[in-house]
Structures are given as structure tokens and as C-alpha cells.
């Protein structure tokens, strides 16, 4: 049986002790009617905790702005009913010995693929009122909108800590609101939230991180999820060089991010192949920032999430390559999406060497909450 010791070694993330290196990746499930997580949602997360997942990151959950979400069945993270629902989730996960952090979300101008015709109770918000493809579809956010949104993220983080969550993650990836501020073709602002450089366009994220840091205790882990994707182009890069990455992550770490969770389709793909044939994006994040780095992307599977969204099966795949990277210290933690969506006992099976009992991933799993 392969040696998985590194995967099951402890790790300290800020003041949070994790029993192993496996994080459940955030995955929207669209099963929280009216924005309130149900008992079934609590049981779904509890099962992952029971089977030993080190840290669960929840599906995206909306901060307190009227258009933070683009789907009526995504959970909110404000208001008494939703927070009571989340309290049950935290308590169940803790009762099973797990740890959990919400993924704090504002979708910006990005429409849901689940319910494209549904509209939020207020106009969708974005840095410059542009759609993902660059058409003018609304007004740029005012400075007051921006200030209230920053405050909404901080309030959500404070609520998360009050409810007993073990950390928070910010959705700064995949072209959602925080990410829209990073991109030069979506953020044309001429005030202090825009600018010619990525560092200048990071001010919105920086202010959110600082506001969160003032609202929570210093030991609470704050994870920032990022990606390289451009709207409609998963192969594009927001930073072209390791030096640019270093500058970018430097300001974000200084503002209060403890960890960078770099979304990738396949964890084995090098981020800057012209510089290093191996190192992935999380690896580079760790190297240039020294912060905790979380990798992700087809762990335990033969193909990436887009293939699964297109209806294809993904075969269960060996973990040797992942283990080698963890042993080299390339990154610290690894997030697992579909494998844990389909099988709550995935990690336990790995630990017990019951790899033969791990099924291939089939897209039918998207429709269940098992
Ligand atoms: C059903 C589904 C929903 C997802 N929802 C989110 C989300 O809410 N926030 C997010 O940052 N990523 C989301 N993702 C991306 C995953 O977090 C992860 O990066 C991706 O699935 C790759 O990991 P995997 O190959 O292990 O599945 C979602 C993925 C899936 C399959």
C-alpha cells in the first residue's frame, strides 16, 4: 500500500490545528430554498466530517448585499433564518469532530448557469457595470456601495466566528465580484478602486481583508481563493510572471490573508512552464509569499471538473503525484471537490487503503446530496 503519511500529517493554519492536509473544496449545491441551509445540508457536511476531512469549506454563501447571489437556492450568510441554519451546520460538523469555514460570496455580474433567468432583488453589482463579455449592462458600483459591500464581508466574517466557524474563505476567484475588480477589462474605474496595475485593482480585496481582520480575533484563519482565469478563457493568466504573482500576493498577505487557495483545473499543471516545468499555482504562491498554500484540481480523478460538467465520467486515479508534491513541500493543503461530493468516505477509504472501493466519478452525483 502506498505511503500516505504526509496526507495525514497535522498542519497549523494560523491558530487552527488541522489533523490532516485534506480540505473539502467549496461546491455550490443549490439546495437551500430561500437562502436557508436545511437539515439535509447540515447532514451532508456532517458526513464529510465523520469520515475525517480535515477542513470543510462550504459552498459559496452570500454576504449581506441584496444582489450578492444569483440563485434563490444558494444559501445566504446574513439574516436570522440563514444564520440559524448555518449554526446547525457548524454544530453538526463539530459534533462529528470536524472543522468548517464558509466561503463568503458576492457574485458580482456573473449569472448562474443553474437559473440564468432568475434575477436578484436588486440590480447586479460590478466595478464598472460590465457583463462578463464586456457589454455595459448596469451602473458601476458607487463608493457607498463599495463601502457597504466591504462592511458586509466583515460582518459575515464576524458572524462566522460568533457562530463557531473555524475560519472563513473569500471567493476571490472565477470571475465573481472580488475577481472582477482584479481584471483590467472589467474594472475600468478611475477612482482608487481601479488603476493600471493589478496591485492597484486589488484595493477592494485589500480593504475587505483589512476589515475582516478588524472584525475577527487574530487567530481566525482567513483564506483567499484566487484563480488565473479570464472571463470565458480558463487558460488565460491574470499574472504572467512569478514576480507579478509575488507583488500581488504580497499586498494581499499583508492585508490579512493567511492562506491562498489557488483554483486550478488539474493540480499537476505547471503555472509558469517557461520558468519551472513542475511547480503549480499553489506551489508558486507558497514560494513567493511564504503563506499557507492550498492546491486543488482533479485530485484522485483522471479528468477535470469542466469535463464532468460536460457530462463525462472521470476515472478514479492514483494519488502518487499528489503525495510526491506534498512530500516536497510544494504546497501545504489540498482541496478535493468532486471525489468528496460523490463519496463522503473518500478520505477514509484512502487512509484505510480501500482504493479499490472508490468509484469513478459520474456527473449523476451533481444531482444528489448524499
Ligand atoms: C458542483 C460544483 C460546484 C462548485 N461551486 C463552487 C463554489 O461555490 N465556489 C468555488 O470557489 N468553486 C466552486 N467549484 C469549484 C470547486 O471548488 C473545485 O475547484 C473544482 O471542482 C475542482 O476540484 P475537483 O477537480 O476536485 O472537483 C464547484 C465545483 C463543483 C463540481
Coordinates of C-alpha atoms and ligand atoms in Angstrom, one line a residue:
X1 CA 0.0 0.0 0.0
X2 CA 1.4 3.5 -0.9
X3 CA 2.6 5.6 2.0
X4 CA 0.1 8.4 2.6
X5 CA 1.6 9.6 5.8
X6 CA 2.1 13.2 4.5
X7 CA -1.6 13.5 3.6
X8 CA -2.5 12.5 7.2
X9 CA 0.1 14.7 8.9
X10 CA -1.1 17.6 11.1
X11 CA -0.9 21.2 10.0
X12 CA -1.5 24.5 11.8
X13 CA -3.3 27.2 9.8
X14 CA -3.0 30.4 11.8
X15 CA -4.3 29.3 15.2
X16 CA -6.3 26.3 13.8
X17 CA -4.9 22.8 14.2
X18 CA -5.8 20.5 11.4
X19 CA -5.5 16.8 11.7
X20 CA -4.6 16.2 8.0
X21 CA -4.0 18.0 4.8
X22 CA -7.3 17.5 3.1
X23 CA -9.8 20.3 2.6
X24 CA -13.2 19.9 1.1
X25 CA -13.4 22.3 -1.9
X26 CA -16.3 24.8 -1.9
X27 CA -19.1 23.4 -4.1
X28 CA -22.4 25.2 -4.7
X29 CA -25.3 22.7 -4.3
X30 CA -28.3 24.9 -4.8
X31 CA -30.4 23.1 -2.2
X32 CA -31.0 25.9 0.4
X33 CA -34.5 27.3 -0.6
X34 CA -35.0 30.9 0.3
X35 CA -31.3 31.1 1.2
X36 CA -31.6 29.0 4.3
X37 CA -29.4 25.9 4.7
X38 CA -31.6 22.9 5.6
X39 CA -31.1 19.9 7.9
X40 CA -30.1 17.9 4.9
X41 CA -27.4 20.4 4.1
X42 CA -26.1 20.1 7.7
X43 CA -26.1 16.3 7.5
X44 CA -24.3 16.4 4.1
X45 CA -21.4 18.4 5.7
X46 CA -21.5 16.3 8.9
X47 CA -20.9 13.1 6.8
X48 CA -17.7 14.6 5.4
X49 CA -16.5 15.4 9.0
X50 CA -17.4 12.0 10.2
X51 CA -15.2 10.5 7.6
X52 CA -12.2 12.6 8.6
X53 CA -12.0 15.5 6.2
X54 CA -9.5 18.0 7.8
X55 CA -11.3 21.2 6.9
X56 CA -14.6 21.7 5.1
X57 CA -15.0 24.8 3.0
X58 CA -18.7 25.3 2.4
X59 CA -20.4 26.2 -0.9
X60 CA -20.5 29.9 -1.7
X61 CA -22.8 31.7 0.7
X62 CA -23.9 35.3 0.2
X63 CA -22.8 38.3 2.2
X64 CA -25.4 40.9 3.2
X65 CA -26.0 42.8 -0.1
X66 CA -29.3 42.4 -2.0
X67 CA -27.6 41.1 -5.1
X68 CA -24.8 39.0 -3.6
X69 CA -26.2 35.8 -5.0
X70 CA -27.6 34.8 -8.4
X71 CA -29.7 31.8 -7.4
X72 CA -32.6 31.5 -5.0
X73 CA -31.4 28.2 -3.7
X74 CA -27.9 29.3 -2.7
X75 CA -27.5 29.9 1.0
X76 CA -27.3 33.4 2.4
X77 CA -24.9 34.3 5.2
X78 CA -26.9 37.0 6.8
X79 CA -30.3 37.3 8.4
X80 CA -31.6 35.3 11.3
X81 CA -33.1 32.3 9.4
X82 CA -30.0 31.7 7.3
X83 CA -27.6 32.1 10.2
X84 CA -29.7 29.8 12.4
X85 CA -29.4 27.2 9.6
X86 CA -25.6 27.7 9.4
X87 CA -25.4 27.3 13.2
X88 CA -26.9 23.9 12.9
X89 CA -24.3 23.1 10.2
X90 CA -21.4 24.2 12.4
X91 CA -22.7 22.3 15.4
X92 CA -23.2 19.1 13.5
X93 CA -19.7 19.3 11.9
X94 CA -18.1 19.9 15.3
X95 CA -20.1 17.1 16.9
X96 CA -18.5 14.8 14.3
X97 CA -15.0 16.1 15.1
X98 CA -14.7 18.3 12.0
X99 CA -13.7 21.9 11.2
X100 CA -15.6 24.2 8.8
X101 CA -15.3 27.6 7.1
X102 CA -17.9 29.3 5.0
X103 CA -17.0 30.6 1.5
X104 CA -18.1 34.2 1.7
X105 CA -19.5 35.2 -1.7
X106 CA -20.7 38.1 -3.8
X107 CA -21.3 37.0 -7.4
X108 CA -21.0 40.5 -9.0
X109 CA -22.3 40.5 -12.6
X110 CA -21.9 36.7 -13.0
X111 CA -25.2 35.0 -13.8
X112 CA -26.0 31.5 -12.6
X113 CA -25.8 28.6 -15.0
X114 CA -28.5 26.9 -13.0
X115 CA -31.1 29.7 -13.1
X116 CA -29.9 32.2 -15.7
X117 CA -33.4 33.8 -15.9
X118 CA -33.8 34.4 -12.1
X119 CA -32.8 37.9 -11.0
X120 CA -31.8 39.1 -7.6
X121 CA -34.0 41.6 -5.6
X122 CA -31.6 44.4 -6.6
X123 CA -29.6 45.1 -9.8
X124 CA -26.4 43.0 -10.1
X125 CA -23.3 44.9 -9.0
X126 CA -19.9 45.2 -10.5
X127 CA -16.9 47.5 -10.6
X128 CA -17.8 49.2 -14.0
X129 CA -21.3 47.8 -14.8
X130 CA -19.9 45.5 -17.5
X131 CA -21.1 42.0 -18.2
X132 CA -18.6 39.1 -18.3
X133 CA -18.2 39.7 -22.1
X134 CA -17.8 43.5 -21.7
X135 CA -21.2 44.9 -22.5
X136 CA -22.5 47.8 -20.4
X137 CA -25.3 46.2 -18.5
X138 CA -25.5 48.3 -15.4
X139 CA -24.1 51.1 -13.4
X140 CA -20.6 51.0 -11.8
X141 CA -20.8 50.5 -8.0
X142 CA -20.8 53.8 -6.1
X143 CA -18.2 54.4 -3.4
X144 CA -21.1 53.9 -0.9
X145 CA -22.0 50.5 -2.5
X146 CA -18.3 49.5 -2.2
X147 CA -18.1 50.6 1.4
X148 CA -21.2 48.7 2.3
X149 CA -20.0 45.6 0.5
X150 CA -16.7 45.7 2.3
X151 CA -18.6 46.0 5.5
X152 CA -20.9 43.1 4.5
X153 CA -17.9 40.8 4.1
X154 CA -16.6 41.9 7.6
X155 CA -20.0 41.4 9.2
X156 CA -20.2 38.0 7.7
X157 CA -16.8 37.0 9.0
X158 CA -17.6 38.3 12.4
X159 CA -20.9 36.3 12.3
X160 CA -19.0 33.2 11.2
X161 CA -16.7 33.4 14.2
X162 CA -19.6 34.1 16.5
X163 CA -21.4 31.0 15.2
X164 CA -18.3 28.9 15.9
X165 CA -16.9 28.5 12.3
X166 CA -13.2 27.7 12.3
X167 CA -12.2 30.2 9.7
X168 CA -13.5 32.0 6.6
X169 CA -12.7 31.8 2.9
X170 CA -13.3 34.7 0.4
X171 CA -14.5 33.9 -3.1
X172 CA -11.8 35.9 -5.0
X173 CA -11.7 33.5 -7.9
X174 CA -13.6 32.5 -11.1
X175 CA -14.8 36.0 -12.2
X176 CA -17.0 36.7 -9.2
X177 CA -17.1 40.2 -7.7
X178 CA -13.8 40.4 -5.9
X179 CA -12.2 38.8 -9.0
X180 CA -14.0 41.3 -11.3
X181 CA -12.1 44.1 -9.6
X182 CA -8.8 42.5 -10.4
X183 CA -9.4 42.3 -14.1
X184 CA -8.4 45.3 -16.3
X185 CA -11.2 44.7 -18.9
X186 CA -13.9 44.5 -16.2
X187 CA -12.6 47.2 -13.8
X188 CA -12.3 50.5 -15.7
X189 CA -12.7 52.6 -12.6
X190 CA -10.8 55.9 -12.4
X191 CA -11.1 56.2 -8.6
X192 CA -8.9 54.4 -6.0
X193 CA -10.6 51.0 -6.7
X194 CA -9.3 51.0 -10.3
X195 CA -5.9 51.6 -11.8
X196 CA -3.4 50.5 -14.4
X197 CA -1.8 47.8 -12.3
X198 CA -3.1 44.6 -10.6
X199 CA -1.9 45.8 -7.3
X200 CA -4.0 49.0 -7.7
X201 CA -7.0 47.0 -8.7
X202 CA -6.6 44.8 -5.6
X203 CA -7.6 47.6 -3.3
X204 CA -11.1 46.3 -3.0
X205 CA -9.8 42.9 -1.9
X206 CA -7.2 44.5 0.4
X207 CA -9.9 46.6 2.1
X208 CA -12.1 43.6 2.6
X209 CA -9.2 41.6 4.2
X210 CA -8.4 44.5 6.5
X211 CA -12.0 45.0 7.5
X212 CA -12.3 41.3 8.3
X213 CA -9.1 41.3 10.3
X214 CA -10.5 44.2 12.4
X215 CA -13.7 42.2 12.9
X216 CA -12.4 38.8 14.0
X217 CA -9.9 37.5 16.5
X218 CA -6.3 37.4 15.2
X219 CA -6.1 33.6 15.3
X220 CA -9.0 33.0 12.9
X221 CA -7.8 31.7 9.6
X222 CA -8.7 33.9 6.6
X223 CA -8.3 32.1 3.3
X224 CA -8.4 33.9 0.0
X225 CA -9.4 31.8 -3.0
X226 CA -7.9 33.1 -6.3
X227 CA -7.6 31.9 -9.9
X228 CA -5.8 32.8 -13.0
X229 CA -8.9 32.6 -15.3
X230 CA -10.1 35.3 -17.5
X231 CA -13.8 35.6 -18.3
X232 CA -14.6 32.9 -20.8
X233 CA -11.0 31.7 -21.0
X234 CA -9.8 29.2 -18.5
X235 CA -6.3 29.2 -19.9
X236 CA -5.6 32.9 -19.6
X237 CA -3.4 34.3 -16.8
X238 CA -4.1 37.3 -14.6
X239 CA -0.4 37.3 -13.7
X240 CA 2.1 36.5 -16.3
X241 CA 5.3 36.1 -14.2
X242 CA 6.3 34.8 -10.7
X243 CA 7.4 38.3 -10.0
X244 CA 4.0 39.7 -10.7
X245 CA 2.5 37.0 -8.5
X246 CA 4.9 37.9 -5.7
X247 CA 3.9 41.5 -5.8
X248 CA 0.2 40.7 -5.9
X249 CA 0.2 38.1 -3.1
X250 CA 2.4 40.4 -1.1
X251 CA -0.2 43.1 -0.7
X252 CA -2.9 40.5 -0.1
X253 CA -0.9 38.7 2.6
X254 CA 0.0 42.0 4.3
X255 CA -3.7 42.9 4.3
X256 CA -4.5 39.8 6.3
X257 CA -4.8 36.7 4.1
X258 CA -3.3 33.7 6.0
X259 CA -3.7 31.3 3.1
X260 CA -4.0 31.4 -0.7
X261 CA -6.3 28.7 -2.2
X262 CA -5.4 28.7 -5.9
X263 CA -8.1 27.2 -8.1
X264 CA -6.7 25.1 -10.9
X265 CA -8.3 22.5 -13.2
X266 CA -5.6 20.0 -12.8
X267 CA -3.1 20.2 -9.8
X268 CA -0.3 18.7 -11.9
X269 CA -0.2 21.5 -14.5
X270 CA 2.7 23.9 -14.1
X271 CA 1.7 27.6 -13.6
X272 CA 4.7 29.1 -15.3
X273 CA 6.1 26.3 -17.5
X274 CA 8.6 28.6 -19.1
X275 CA 10.2 29.0 -15.7
X276 CA 9.6 25.7 -14.0
X277 CA 8.3 22.5 -15.5
X278 CA 6.6 21.3 -12.4
X279 CA 5.5 23.9 -9.8
X280 CA 1.8 24.5 -9.8
X281 CA 0.0 27.7 -8.9
X282 CA -0.3 26.9 -5.2
X283 CA 3.3 25.9 -5.3
X284 CA 4.3 29.3 -6.7
X285 CA 2.0 31.0 -4.1
X286 CA 3.8 29.3 -1.3
X287 CA 7.2 30.0 -2.8
X288 CA 6.7 33.7 -3.4
X289 CA 4.6 34.6 -0.4
X290 CA 5.5 32.2 2.3
X291 CA 1.8 32.0 3.2
X292 CA -0.1 28.7 3.5
X293 CA -1.0 27.4 0.0
X294 CA -3.9 25.2 -0.8
X295 CA -3.9 23.3 -4.1
X296 CA -6.9 21.8 -5.9
X297 CA -7.8 20.3 -9.3
X298 CA -8.8 16.7 -10.2
X299 CA -7.3 15.1 -7.1
X300 CA -8.0 11.4 -7.2
X301 CA -9.5 11.7 -10.6
X302 CA -8.4 11.4 -14.3
X303 CA -10.1 14.5 -15.7
X304 CA -11.1 18.0 -14.7
X305 CA -14.3 19.5 -13.5
X306 CA -15.2 21.0 -16.8
X307 CA -15.3 17.6 -18.4
X308 CA -17.6 16.5 -15.6
X309 CA -19.8 19.5 -16.2
X310 CA -19.9 18.5 -19.8
X311 CA -21.3 15.1 -18.8
X312 CA -18.2 12.9 -18.9
X313 CA -17.2 10.4 -16.3
X314 CA -13.8 10.8 -14.6
X315 CA -11.9 7.7 -13.6
X316 CA -10.6 7.2 -10.0
X317 CA -6.9 7.9 -10.3
X318 CA -3.8 7.2 -8.1
X319 CA -2.6 9.8 -5.6
X320 CA 1.2 9.2 -6.1
X321 CA 1.8 12.5 -7.9
X322 CA -0.1 14.5 -5.3
X323 CA 1.8 12.7 -2.4
X324 CA 5.2 13.5 -4.1
X325 CA 4.3 17.2 -4.3
X326 CA 3.1 17.3 -0.7
X327 CA 6.3 15.5 0.4
X328 CA 8.4 18.0 -1.4
X329 CA 6.5 20.7 0.5
X330 CA 5.3 22.3 -2.8
X331 CA 2.1 23.3 -1.1
X332 CA 0.6 22.7 2.4
X333 CA -3.0 21.6 1.9
X334 CA -5.0 20.0 -0.9
X335 CA -8.7 20.7 -1.7
X336 CA -10.8 17.9 -3.0
X337 CA -14.0 18.6 -4.9
X338 CA -15.9 16.0 -6.9
X339 CA -14.3 13.0 -5.2
X340 CA -15.8 14.2 -1.9
X341 CA -19.0 15.3 -3.4
X342 CA -19.7 11.8 -4.7
X343 CA -18.3 9.8 -1.7
X344 CA -18.3 11.3 1.8
X345 CA -16.0 8.4 2.8
X346 CA -13.4 9.1 0.1
X347 CA -10.7 10.1 2.5
X348 CA -11.3 7.3 4.9
X349 CA -11.1 4.8 2.1
X350 CA -7.7 6.4 1.1
X351 CA -6.5 6.1 4.7
X352 CA -7.5 2.5 5.0
X353 CA -6.1 1.6 1.6
X354 CA -9.5 0.7 0.3
X355 CA -8.7 2.5 -3.0
X356 CA -10.5 -0.3 -5.0
X357 CA -13.7 0.7 -3.3
X358 CA -13.5 4.3 -4.7
X359 CA -15.8 4.5 -7.6
X360 CA -15.2 6.6 -10.8
X361 CA -16.9 10.0 -10.7
X362 CA -20.2 10.2 -12.6
X363 CA -22.0 13.5 -13.3
X364 CA -25.1 11.9 -11.8
X365 CA -23.6 12.8 -8.4
X366 CA -24.2 16.5 -9.1
X367 CA -27.9 15.8 -8.6
X368 CA -27.6 14.2 -5.1
X369 CA -26.8 15.4 -1.6
X370 CA -25.5 12.0 -0.3
Ligands
LIG1 C1 -20.9 21.3 -8.2 C2 -19.7 22.2 -8.1 C3 -19.9 23.5 -7.5 C4 -18.9 24.4 -7.3 N1 -19.1 25.5 -6.7 C5 -18.0 26.3 -6.3 C6 -18.2 27.5 -5.5 O1 -19.3 27.7 -5.0 N2 -17.1 28.2 -5.2 C7 -15.9 27.9 -5.7 O2 -14.9 28.7 -5.5 N3 -15.7 26.8 -6.5 C8 -16.7 26.0 -6.8 N4 -16.5 24.9 -7.5 C9 -15.1 24.5 -7.9 C10 -14.5 23.5 -6.9 O3 -14.3 24.2 -5.7 C11 -13.2 22.9 -7.4 O4 -12.2 24.0 -7.6 C12 -13.3 22.1 -8.6 O5 -14.4 21.2 -8.6 C13 -12.0 21.3 -8.9 O6 -11.8 20.4 -7.9 P1 -12.1 18.8 -8.3 O7 -11.4 18.5 -9.5 O8 -11.5 18.1 -7.1 O9 -13.6 18.6 -8.4 C14 -17.5 24.0 -7.7 C15 -17.3 22.7 -8.3 C16 -18.4 21.9 -8.5 C17 -18.1 20.5 -9.0

